[in-house]
mmCIF file with all atom_site columns, C-alpha atoms in Angstrom:
data_model
loop_
_atom_site.group_PDB
_atom_site.id
_atom_site.type_symbol
_atom_site.label_atom_id
_atom_site.label_alt_id
_atom_site.label_comp_id
_atom_site.label_asym_id
_atom_site.label_entity_id
_atom_site.label_seq_id
_atom_site.pdbx_PDB_ins_code
_atom_site.Cartn_x
_atom_site.Cartn_y
_atom_site.Cartn_z
_atom_site.occupancy
_atom_site.B_iso_or_equiv
_atom_site.pdbx_formal_charge
_atom_site.auth_seq_id
_atom_site.auth_comp_id
_atom_site.auth_asym_id
_atom_site.auth_atom_id
_atom_site.pdbx_PDB_model_num
ATOM 1   C CA . MET T 1 1   ? 10.306  -40.499 49.358  1.00 0.00 ? 298 MET T CA 1
ATOM 2   C CA . ASN T 1 2   ? 10.528  -39.352 45.735  1.00 0.00 ? 299 ASN T CA 1
ATOM 3   C CA . ASN T 1 3   ? 13.983  -38.221 44.503  1.00 0.00 ? 300 ASN T CA 1
ATOM 4   C CA . GLU T 1 4   ? 12.609  -36.386 41.439  1.00 0.00 ? 301 GLU T CA 1
ATOM 5   C CA . THR T 1 5   ? 12.696  -32.623 41.669  1.00 0.00 ? 302 THR T CA 1
ATOM 6   C CA . THR T 1 6   ? 9.963   -30.420 40.264  1.00 0.00 ? 303 THR T CA 1
ATOM 7   C CA . PRO T 1 7   ? 10.792  -27.343 38.138  1.00 0.00 ? 304 PRO T CA 1
ATOM 8   C CA . ASP T 1 8   ? 9.896   -25.165 41.120  1.00 0.00 ? 305 ASP T CA 1
ATOM 9   C CA . ALA T 1 9   ? 12.176  -27.182 43.390  1.00 0.00 ? 306 ALA T CA 1
ATOM 10  C CA . ARG T 1 10  ? 15.042  -26.974 40.862  1.00 0.00 ? 307 ARG T CA 1
ATOM 11  C CA . ALA T 1 11  ? 14.562  -23.201 40.604  1.00 0.00 ? 308 ALA T CA 1
ATOM 12  C CA . SER T 1 12  ? 14.800  -22.791 44.360  1.00 0.00 ? 309 SER T CA 1
ATOM 13  C CA . VAL T 1 13  ? 17.887  -25.017 44.455  1.00 0.00 ? 310 VAL T CA 1
ATOM 14  C CA . ALA T 1 14  ? 19.508  -22.826 41.796  1.00 0.00 ? 311 ALA T CA 1
ATOM 15  C CA . GLY T 1 15  ? 18.890  -19.756 43.930  1.00 0.00 ? 312 GLY T CA 1
ATOM 16  C CA . GLU T 1 16  ? 15.884  -18.475 41.963  1.00 0.00 ? 313 GLU T CA 1
ATOM 17  C CA . PRO T 1 17  ? 12.504  -18.107 43.597  1.00 0.00 ? 314 PRO T CA 1
ATOM 18  C CA . PRO T 1 18  ? 9.899   -20.577 42.347  1.00 0.00 ? 315 PRO T CA 1
ATOM 19  C CA . SER T 1 19  ? 7.457   -19.148 39.816  1.00 0.00 ? 316 SER T CA 1
ATOM 20  C CA . PRO T 1 20  ? 3.849   -19.346 40.941  1.00 0.00 ? 317 PRO T CA 1
ATOM 21  C CA . LEU T 1 21  ? 2.809   -19.889 37.298  1.00 0.00 ? 318 LEU T CA 1
ATOM 22  C CA . GLY T 1 22  ? 5.394   -22.507 36.415  1.00 0.00 ? 319 GLY T CA 1
ATOM 23  C CA . GLU T 1 23  ? 7.202   -21.654 33.187  1.00 0.00 ? 320 GLU T CA 1
ATOM 24  C CA . ILE T 1 24  ? 7.146   -18.079 31.932  1.00 0.00 ? 321 ILE T CA 1
ATOM 25  C CA . ILE T 1 25  ? 6.180   -17.520 28.321  1.00 0.00 ? 322 ILE T CA 1
ATOM 26  C CA . HIS T 1 26  ? 8.146   -14.886 26.424  1.00 0.00 ? 323 HIS T CA 1
ATOM 27  C CA . ILE T 1 27  ? 6.422   -13.115 23.538  1.00 0.00 ? 324 ILE T CA 1
ATOM 28  C CA . ASP T 1 28  ? 8.501   -11.763 20.681  1.00 0.00 ? 325 ASP T CA 1
ATOM 29  C CA . LYS T 1 29  ? 6.621   -8.568  19.804  1.00 0.00 ? 326 LYS T CA 1
ATOM 30  C CA . ALA T 1 30  ? 8.718   -7.897  16.703  1.00 0.00 ? 327 ALA T CA 1
ATOM 31  C CA . LEU T 1 31  ? 7.923   -11.359 15.349  1.00 0.00 ? 328 LEU T CA 1
ATOM 32  C CA . ILE T 1 32  ? 4.197   -10.850 15.953  1.00 0.00 ? 329 ILE T CA 1
ATOM 33  C CA . LYS T 1 33  ? 4.277   -7.393  14.322  1.00 0.00 ? 330 LYS T CA 1
ATOM 34  C CA . ASP T 1 34  ? 6.115   -8.793  11.294  1.00 0.00 ? 331 ASP T CA 1
ATOM 35  C CA . HIS T 1 35  ? 3.568   -11.600 11.004  1.00 0.00 ? 332 HIS T CA 1
ATOM 36  C CA . LEU T 1 36  ? 0.632   -9.176  11.279  1.00 0.00 ? 333 LEU T CA 1
ATOM 37  C CA . ASP T 1 37  ? 2.196   -6.882  8.662   1.00 0.00 ? 334 ASP T CA 1
ATOM 38  C CA . LYS T 1 38  ? 2.454   -9.842  6.276   1.00 0.00 ? 335 LYS T CA 1
ATOM 39  C CA . VAL T 1 39  ? -1.151  -10.831 6.982   1.00 0.00 ? 336 VAL T CA 1
ATOM 40  C CA . VAL T 1 40  ? -2.337  -7.285  6.219   1.00 0.00 ? 337 VAL T CA 1
ATOM 41  C CA . VAL T 1 41  ? -0.362  -7.168  2.943   1.00 0.00 ? 338 VAL T CA 1
ATOM 42  C CA . GLN T 1 42  ? -1.718  -10.595 1.930   1.00 0.00 ? 339 GLN T CA 1
ATOM 43  C CA . THR T 1 43  ? -5.269  -9.500  2.750   1.00 0.00 ? 340 THR T CA 1
ATOM 44  C CA . VAL T 1 44  ? -4.939  -6.294  0.726   1.00 0.00 ? 341 VAL T CA 1
ATOM 45  C CA . GLU T 1 45  ? -3.446  -8.255  -2.179  1.00 0.00 ? 342 GLU T CA 1
ATOM 46  C CA . GLN T 1 46  ? -6.192  -10.924 -2.077  1.00 0.00 ? 343 GLN T CA 1
ATOM 47  C CA . THR T 1 47  ? -8.937  -8.291  -1.857  1.00 0.00 ? 344 THR T CA 1
ATOM 48  C CA . LEU T 1 48  ? -7.617  -6.254  -4.793  1.00 0.00 ? 345 LEU T CA 1
ATOM 49  C CA . ASN T 1 49  ? -7.157  -9.387  -6.917  1.00 0.00 ? 346 ASN T CA 1
ATOM 50  C CA . ALA T 1 50  ? -10.702 -10.549 -6.080  1.00 0.00 ? 347 ALA T CA 1
ATOM 51  C CA . LEU T 1 51  ? -12.037 -7.123  -7.125  1.00 0.00 ? 348 LEU T CA 1
ATOM 52  C CA . LEU T 1 52  ? -10.086 -7.307  -10.395 1.00 0.00 ? 349 LEU T CA 1
ATOM 53  C CA . ASP T 1 53  ? -11.464 -10.801 -11.082 1.00 0.00 ? 350 ASP T CA 1
ATOM 54  C CA . ALA T 1 54  ? -15.027 -9.646  -10.354 1.00 0.00 ? 351 ALA T CA 1
ATOM 55  C CA . GLU T 1 55  ? -14.560 -6.722  -12.713 1.00 0.00 ? 352 GLU T CA 1
ATOM 56  C CA . ALA T 1 56  ? -13.268 -9.033  -15.463 1.00 0.00 ? 353 ALA T CA 1
ATOM 57  C CA . ASP T 1 57  ? -16.260 -11.340 -14.897 1.00 0.00 ? 354 ASP T CA 1
ATOM 58  C CA . ARG T 1 58  ? -18.603 -8.363  -15.246 1.00 0.00 ? 355 ARG T CA 1
ATOM 59  C CA . LEU T 1 59  ? -16.926 -7.247  -18.489 1.00 0.00 ? 356 LEU T CA 1
ATOM 60  C CA . CYS T 1 60  ? -17.077 -10.806 -19.893 1.00 0.00 ? 357 CYS T CA 1
ATOM 61  C CA . GLY T 1 61  ? -20.701 -11.222 -18.890 1.00 0.00 ? 358 GLY T CA 1
ATOM 62  C CA . ALA T 1 62  ? -19.896 -14.519 -17.141 1.00 0.00 ? 359 ALA T CA 1
ATOM 63  C CA . LYS T 1 63  ? -17.619 -15.960 -14.498 1.00 0.00 ? 360 LYS T CA 1
ATOM 64  C CA . ARG T 1 64  ? -14.427 -17.753 -15.439 1.00 0.00 ? 361 ARG T CA 1
ATOM 65  C CA . TYR T 1 65  ? -15.180 -21.154 -17.057 1.00 0.00 ? 362 TYR T CA 1
ATOM 66  C CA . GLU T 1 66  ? -18.936 -20.449 -16.959 1.00 0.00 ? 363 GLU T CA 1
ATOM 67  C CA . HIS T 1 67  ? -20.930 -21.340 -20.084 1.00 0.00 ? 364 HIS T CA 1
ATOM 68  C CA . ASN T 1 68  ? -23.319 -18.511 -20.759 1.00 0.00 ? 365 ASN T CA 1
ATOM 69  C CA . PRO T 1 69  ? -24.977 -17.571 -24.085 1.00 0.00 ? 366 PRO T CA 1
ATOM 70  C CA . ASP T 1 70  ? -24.708 -13.873 -23.147 1.00 0.00 ? 367 ASP T CA 1
ATOM 71  C CA . ARG T 1 71  ? -20.933 -14.070 -22.652 1.00 0.00 ? 368 ARG T CA 1
ATOM 72  C CA . ALA T 1 72  ? -19.208 -11.068 -24.302 1.00 0.00 ? 369 ALA T CA 1
ATOM 73  C CA . ASP T 1 73  ? -15.609 -12.291 -23.985 1.00 0.00 ? 370 ASP T CA 1
ATOM 74  C CA . THR T 1 74  ? -13.347 -14.926 -22.426 1.00 0.00 ? 371 THR T CA 1
ATOM 75  C CA . ARG T 1 75  ? -10.269 -14.740 -20.245 1.00 0.00 ? 372 ARG T CA 1
ATOM 76  C CA . ALA T 1 76  ? -6.774  -14.953 -21.690 1.00 0.00 ? 373 ALA T CA 1
ATOM 77  C CA . GLY T 1 77  ? -4.796  -15.344 -18.466 1.00 0.00 ? 374 GLY T CA 1
ATOM 78  C CA . HIS T 1 78  ? -3.285  -12.467 -16.519 1.00 0.00 ? 375 HIS T CA 1
ATOM 79  C CA . TYR T 1 79  ? -0.099  -10.487 -16.093 1.00 0.00 ? 376 TYR T CA 1
ATOM 80  C CA . GLU T 1 80  ? 1.441   -9.414  -12.818 1.00 0.00 ? 377 GLU T CA 1
ATOM 81  C CA . ARG T 1 81  ? 2.226   -5.885  -11.750 1.00 0.00 ? 378 ARG T CA 1
ATOM 82  C CA . GLN T 1 82  ? 3.363   -4.358  -8.504  1.00 0.00 ? 379 GLN T CA 1
ATOM 83  C CA . LEU T 1 83  ? 1.454   -1.686  -6.585  1.00 0.00 ? 380 LEU T CA 1
ATOM 84  C CA . HIS T 1 84  ? 2.797   0.239   -3.602  1.00 0.00 ? 381 HIS T CA 1
ATOM 85  C CA . THR T 1 85  ? 0.094   0.635   -0.952  1.00 0.00 ? 382 THR T CA 1
ATOM 86  C CA . LYS T 1 86  ? 0.077   1.930   2.605   1.00 0.00 ? 383 LYS T CA 1
ATOM 87  C CA . ALA T 1 87  ? 0.175   -1.697  3.732   1.00 0.00 ? 384 ALA T CA 1
ATOM 88  C CA . GLY T 1 88  ? 3.221   -2.490  1.572   1.00 0.00 ? 385 GLY T CA 1
ATOM 89  C CA . GLU T 1 89  ? 3.980   -3.737  -1.921  1.00 0.00 ? 386 GLU T CA 1
ATOM 90  C CA . VAL T 1 90  ? 1.359   -6.070  -3.393  1.00 0.00 ? 387 VAL T CA 1
ATOM 91  C CA . THR T 1 91  ? 1.359   -8.151  -6.568  1.00 0.00 ? 388 THR T CA 1
ATOM 92  C CA . LEU T 1 92  ? -1.723  -7.678  -8.703  1.00 0.00 ? 389 LEU T CA 1
ATOM 93  C CA . LYS T 1 93  ? -2.855  -10.268 -11.215 1.00 0.00 ? 390 LYS T CA 1
ATOM 94  C CA . MET T 1 94  ? -4.275  -8.078  -13.971 1.00 0.00 ? 391 MET T CA 1
ATOM 95  C CA . PRO T 1 95  ? -6.768  -10.096 -16.030 1.00 0.00 ? 392 PRO T CA 1
ATOM 96  C CA . LYS T 1 96  ? -6.377  -10.230 -19.796 1.00 0.00 ? 393 LYS T CA 1
ATOM 97  C CA . LEU T 1 97  ? -9.397  -10.683 -22.045 1.00 0.00 ? 394 LEU T CA 1
ATOM 98  C CA . ARG T 1 98  ? -9.331  -12.096 -25.580 1.00 0.00 ? 395 ARG T CA 1
ATOM 99  C CA . ARG T 1 99  ? -11.324 -9.392  -27.404 1.00 0.00 ? 396 ARG T CA 1
ATOM 100 C CA . LEU T 1 100 ? -12.240 -6.564  -25.024 1.00 0.00 ? 397 LEU T CA 1
ATOM 101 C CA . PRO T 1 101 ? -9.657  -4.251  -23.462 1.00 0.00 ? 398 PRO T CA 1
ATOM 102 C CA . PHE T 1 102 ? -9.501  -4.657  -19.680 1.00 0.00 ? 399 PHE T CA 1
ATOM 103 C CA . GLU T 1 103 ? -9.840  -1.150  -18.269 1.00 0.00 ? 400 GLU T CA 1
ATOM 104 C CA . THR T 1 104 ? -10.187 -1.367  -14.511 1.00 0.00 ? 401 THR T CA 1
ATOM 105 C CA . ALA T 1 105 ? -11.880 1.295   -12.418 1.00 0.00 ? 402 ALA T CA 1
ATOM 106 C CA . ILE T 1 106 ? -10.014 0.064   -9.342  1.00 0.00 ? 403 ILE T CA 1
ATOM 107 C CA . ILE T 1 107 ? -6.476  1.103   -10.302 1.00 0.00 ? 404 ILE T CA 1
ATOM 108 C CA . GLU T 1 108 ? -5.511  3.687   -12.885 1.00 0.00 ? 405 GLU T CA 1
ATOM 109 C CA . ARG T 1 109 ? -3.569  2.400   -15.860 1.00 0.00 ? 406 ARG T CA 1
ATOM 110 C CA . TYR T 1 110 ? 0.213   2.588   -15.312 1.00 0.00 ? 407 TYR T CA 1
ATOM 111 C CA . LYS T 1 111 ? -0.343  3.576   -11.677 1.00 0.00 ? 408 LYS T CA 1
ATOM 112 C CA . ARG T 1 112 ? 2.366   2.072   -9.481  1.00 0.00 ? 409 ARG T CA 1
ATOM 113 C CA . ARG T 1 113 ? 1.526   3.696   -6.160  1.00 0.00 ? 410 ARG T CA 1
ATOM 114 C CA . GLU T 1 114 ? -1.666  4.146   -4.209  1.00 0.00 ? 411 GLU T CA 1
ATOM 115 C CA . VAL T 1 115 ? -2.826  7.785   -4.095  1.00 0.00 ? 412 VAL T CA 1
ATOM 116 C CA . SER T 1 116 ? -2.179  8.001   -0.346  1.00 0.00 ? 413 SER T CA 1
ATOM 117 C CA . VAL T 1 117 ? 1.472   7.038   -0.949  1.00 0.00 ? 414 VAL T CA 1
ATOM 118 C CA . GLU T 1 118 ? 1.844   9.830   -3.518  1.00 0.00 ? 415 GLU T CA 1
ATOM 119 C CA . GLU T 1 119 ? 0.162   12.255  -1.137  1.00 0.00 ? 416 GLU T CA 1
ATOM 120 C CA . ALA T 1 120 ? 2.647   11.288  1.580   1.00 0.00 ? 417 ALA T CA 1
ATOM 121 C CA . LEU T 1 121 ? 5.548   11.915  -0.838  1.00 0.00 ? 418 LEU T CA 1
ATOM 122 C CA . VAL T 1 122 ? 4.136   15.353  -1.688  1.00 0.00 ? 419 VAL T CA 1
ATOM 123 C CA . GLU T 1 123 ? 3.670   16.144  2.017   1.00 0.00 ? 420 GLU T CA 1
ATOM 124 C CA . MET T 1 124 ? 7.326   15.262  2.633   1.00 0.00 ? 421 MET T CA 1
ATOM 125 C CA . TYR T 1 125 ? 8.382   17.527  -0.244  1.00 0.00 ? 422 TYR T CA 1
ATOM 126 C CA . LEU T 1 126 ? 6.303   20.430  1.064   1.00 0.00 ? 423 LEU T CA 1
ATOM 127 C CA . ALA T 1 127 ? 7.796   19.913  4.514   1.00 0.00 ? 424 ALA T CA 1
ATOM 128 C CA . GLY T 1 128 ? 11.273  20.300  3.008   1.00 0.00 ? 425 GLY T CA 1
ATOM 129 C CA . VAL T 1 129 ? 12.455  16.703  3.364   1.00 0.00 ? 426 VAL T CA 1
ATOM 130 C CA . SER T 1 130 ? 15.451  15.941  1.115   1.00 0.00 ? 427 SER T CA 1
ATOM 131 C CA . VAL T 1 131 ? 15.162  13.427  -1.731  1.00 0.00 ? 428 VAL T CA 1
ATOM 132 C CA . ARG T 1 132 ? 17.624  11.053  -0.060  1.00 0.00 ? 429 ARG T CA 1
ATOM 133 C CA . ARG T 1 133 ? 15.662  11.215  3.188   1.00 0.00 ? 430 ARG T CA 1
ATOM 134 C CA . VAL T 1 134 ? 12.405  10.566  1.267   1.00 0.00 ? 431 VAL T CA 1
ATOM 135 C CA . GLU T 1 135 ? 13.999  7.385   -0.144  1.00 0.00 ? 432 GLU T CA 1
ATOM 136 C CA . ASP T 1 136 ? 14.915  6.235   3.379   1.00 0.00 ? 433 ASP T CA 1
ATOM 137 C CA . ILE T 1 137 ? 11.474  7.066   4.776   1.00 0.00 ? 434 ILE T CA 1
ATOM 138 C CA . THR T 1 138 ? 9.608   5.243   2.002   1.00 0.00 ? 435 THR T CA 1
ATOM 139 C CA . GLU T 1 139 ? 11.752  2.167   2.510   1.00 0.00 ? 436 GLU T CA 1
ATOM 140 C CA . ALA T 1 140 ? 11.034  2.236   6.250   1.00 0.00 ? 437 ALA T CA 1
ATOM 141 C CA . LEU T 1 141 ? 7.279   2.775   5.771   1.00 0.00 ? 438 LEU T CA 1
ATOM 142 C CA . TRP T 1 142 ? 6.455   0.603   2.759   1.00 0.00 ? 439 TRP T CA 1
ATOM 143 C CA . GLY T 1 143 ? 9.461   -1.694  2.375   1.00 0.00 ? 440 GLY T CA 1
ATOM 144 C CA . THR T 1 144 ? 10.496  -0.306  -1.025  1.00 0.00 ? 441 THR T CA 1
ATOM 145 C CA . ARG T 1 145 ? 12.562  2.684   -2.034  1.00 0.00 ? 442 ARG T CA 1
ATOM 146 C CA . VAL T 1 146 ? 11.078  5.364   -4.242  1.00 0.00 ? 443 VAL T CA 1
ATOM 147 C CA . SER T 1 147 ? 13.586  6.446   -6.867  1.00 0.00 ? 444 SER T CA 1
ATOM 148 C CA . PRO T 1 148 ? 14.894  10.039  -6.928  1.00 0.00 ? 445 PRO T CA 1
ATOM 149 C CA . SER T 1 149 ? 13.369  10.481  -10.399 1.00 0.00 ? 446 SER T CA 1
ATOM 150 C CA . THR T 1 150 ? 9.926   9.561   -9.005  1.00 0.00 ? 447 THR T CA 1
ATOM 151 C CA . VAL T 1 151 ? 10.286  12.066  -6.180  1.00 0.00 ? 448 VAL T CA 1
ATOM 152 C CA . SER T 1 152 ? 11.424  14.720  -8.677  1.00 0.00 ? 449 SER T CA 1
ATOM 153 C CA . GLU T 1 153 ? 8.500   13.913  -10.986 1.00 0.00 ? 450 GLU T CA 1
ATOM 154 C CA . LEU T 1 154 ? 5.983   14.293  -8.151  1.00 0.00 ? 451 LEU T CA 1
ATOM 155 C CA . ASN T 1 155 ? 7.668   17.510  -7.027  1.00 0.00 ? 452 ASN T CA 1
ATOM 156 C CA . GLN T 1 156 ? 7.335   18.971  -10.532 1.00 0.00 ? 453 GLN T CA 1
ATOM 157 C CA . LYS T 1 157 ? 3.687   17.922  -10.692 1.00 0.00 ? 454 LYS T CA 1
ATOM 158 C CA . ILE T 1 158 ? 2.873   19.529  -7.356  1.00 0.00 ? 455 ILE T CA 1
ATOM 159 C CA . GLY T 1 159 ? 5.014   22.567  -8.205  1.00 0.00 ? 456 GLY T CA 1
ATOM 160 C CA . VAL T 1 160 ? 2.813   23.304  -11.219 1.00 0.00 ? 457 VAL T CA 1
ATOM 161 C CA . GLN T 1 161 ? -0.319  22.991  -9.076  1.00 0.00 ? 458 GLN T CA 1
ATOM 162 C CA . ILE T 1 162 ? 1.127   25.246  -6.362  1.00 0.00 ? 459 ILE T CA 1
ATOM 163 C CA . GLU T 1 163 ? 2.076   27.922  -8.901  1.00 0.00 ? 460 GLU T CA 1
ATOM 164 C CA . ALA T 1 164 ? -1.399  27.785  -10.475 1.00 0.00 ? 461 ALA T CA 1
ATOM 165 C CA . TRP T 1 165 ? -2.950  28.190  -7.025  1.00 0.00 ? 462 TRP T CA 1
ATOM 166 C CA . ARG T 1 166 ? -0.616  31.067  -6.099  1.00 0.00 ? 463 ARG T CA 1
ATOM 167 C CA . HIS T 1 167 ? -1.413  33.023  -9.279  1.00 0.00 ? 464 HIS T CA 1
ATOM 168 C CA . ARG T 1 168 ? -5.171  32.435  -9.375  1.00 0.00 ? 465 ARG T CA 1
ATOM 169 C CA . PRO T 1 169 ? -7.363  35.537  -9.207  1.00 0.00 ? 466 PRO T CA 1
ATOM 170 C CA . ILE T 1 170 ? -9.081  36.341  -5.927  1.00 0.00 ? 467 ILE T CA 1
ATOM 171 C CA . GLU T 1 171 ? -12.734 36.686  -6.837  1.00 0.00 ? 468 GLU T CA 1
ATOM 172 C CA . GLY T 1 172 ? -15.787 37.672  -4.847  1.00 0.00 ? 469 GLY T CA 1
ATOM 173 C CA . GLU T 1 173 ? -16.185 39.871  -1.808  1.00 0.00 ? 470 GLU T CA 1
ATOM 174 C CA . HIS T 1 174 ? -13.974 39.236  1.201   1.00 0.00 ? 471 HIS T CA 1
ATOM 175 C CA . ALA T 1 175 ? -13.974 41.038  4.541   1.00 0.00 ? 472 ALA T CA 1
ATOM 176 C CA . TYR T 1 176 ? -10.253 40.469  4.959   1.00 0.00 ? 473 TYR T CA 1
ATOM 177 C CA . VAL T 1 177 ? -7.398  39.475  2.681   1.00 0.00 ? 474 VAL T CA 1
ATOM 178 C CA . PHE T 1 178 ? -4.196  38.350  4.393   1.00 0.00 ? 475 PHE T CA 1
ATOM 179 C CA . LEU T 1 179 ? -1.058  38.156  2.294   1.00 0.00 ? 476 LEU T CA 1
ATOM 180 C CA . MET T 1 180 ? 2.122   36.578  3.530   1.00 0.00 ? 477 MET T CA 1
ATOM 181 C CA . GLY T 1 181 ? 5.438   36.775  1.737   1.00 0.00 ? 478 GLY T CA 1
ATOM 182 C CA . PHE T 1 182 ? 7.983   33.983  1.628   1.00 0.00 ? 479 PHE T CA 1
ATOM 183 C CA . GLY T 1 183 ? 11.599  34.603  1.092   1.00 0.00 ? 480 GLY T CA 1
#
């Protein structure tokens, strides 16, 4: 007779019913979500950097290190800049060229946030969310805080557009005109 006890036998000795599957595997959902979030950010970052490299190659008329008689320029390294996206903050490697200016069509010059992020900030403003709350929300959503001056700047920008829309002339023929006062 064998004196060794199996895991199921030990479990029943300890007062626990034996598991029909043996050991139970526990999945840490938060750990998986965190890992997937990082994978998404890395993928967005790699994709944007590949697009920037392809654009620099097109401007140069040749790929990096390629010898081509039609080459218009050569690379002079890159500089890094941060961009806030819906996926999170990514680091872009902006190519530098020796003679030609690198003007990318992918990301506007001096742009630090993806358009959808700015739209979300404007939506929060229009919904009446306080600046401090906007800071907290942006940190929760994208992992970085948006400064109060940035929120104020966007609010001023949208305020001008709202006022222009409110004071535009109503042109053409309309069956009904509905006016609603605020105040």
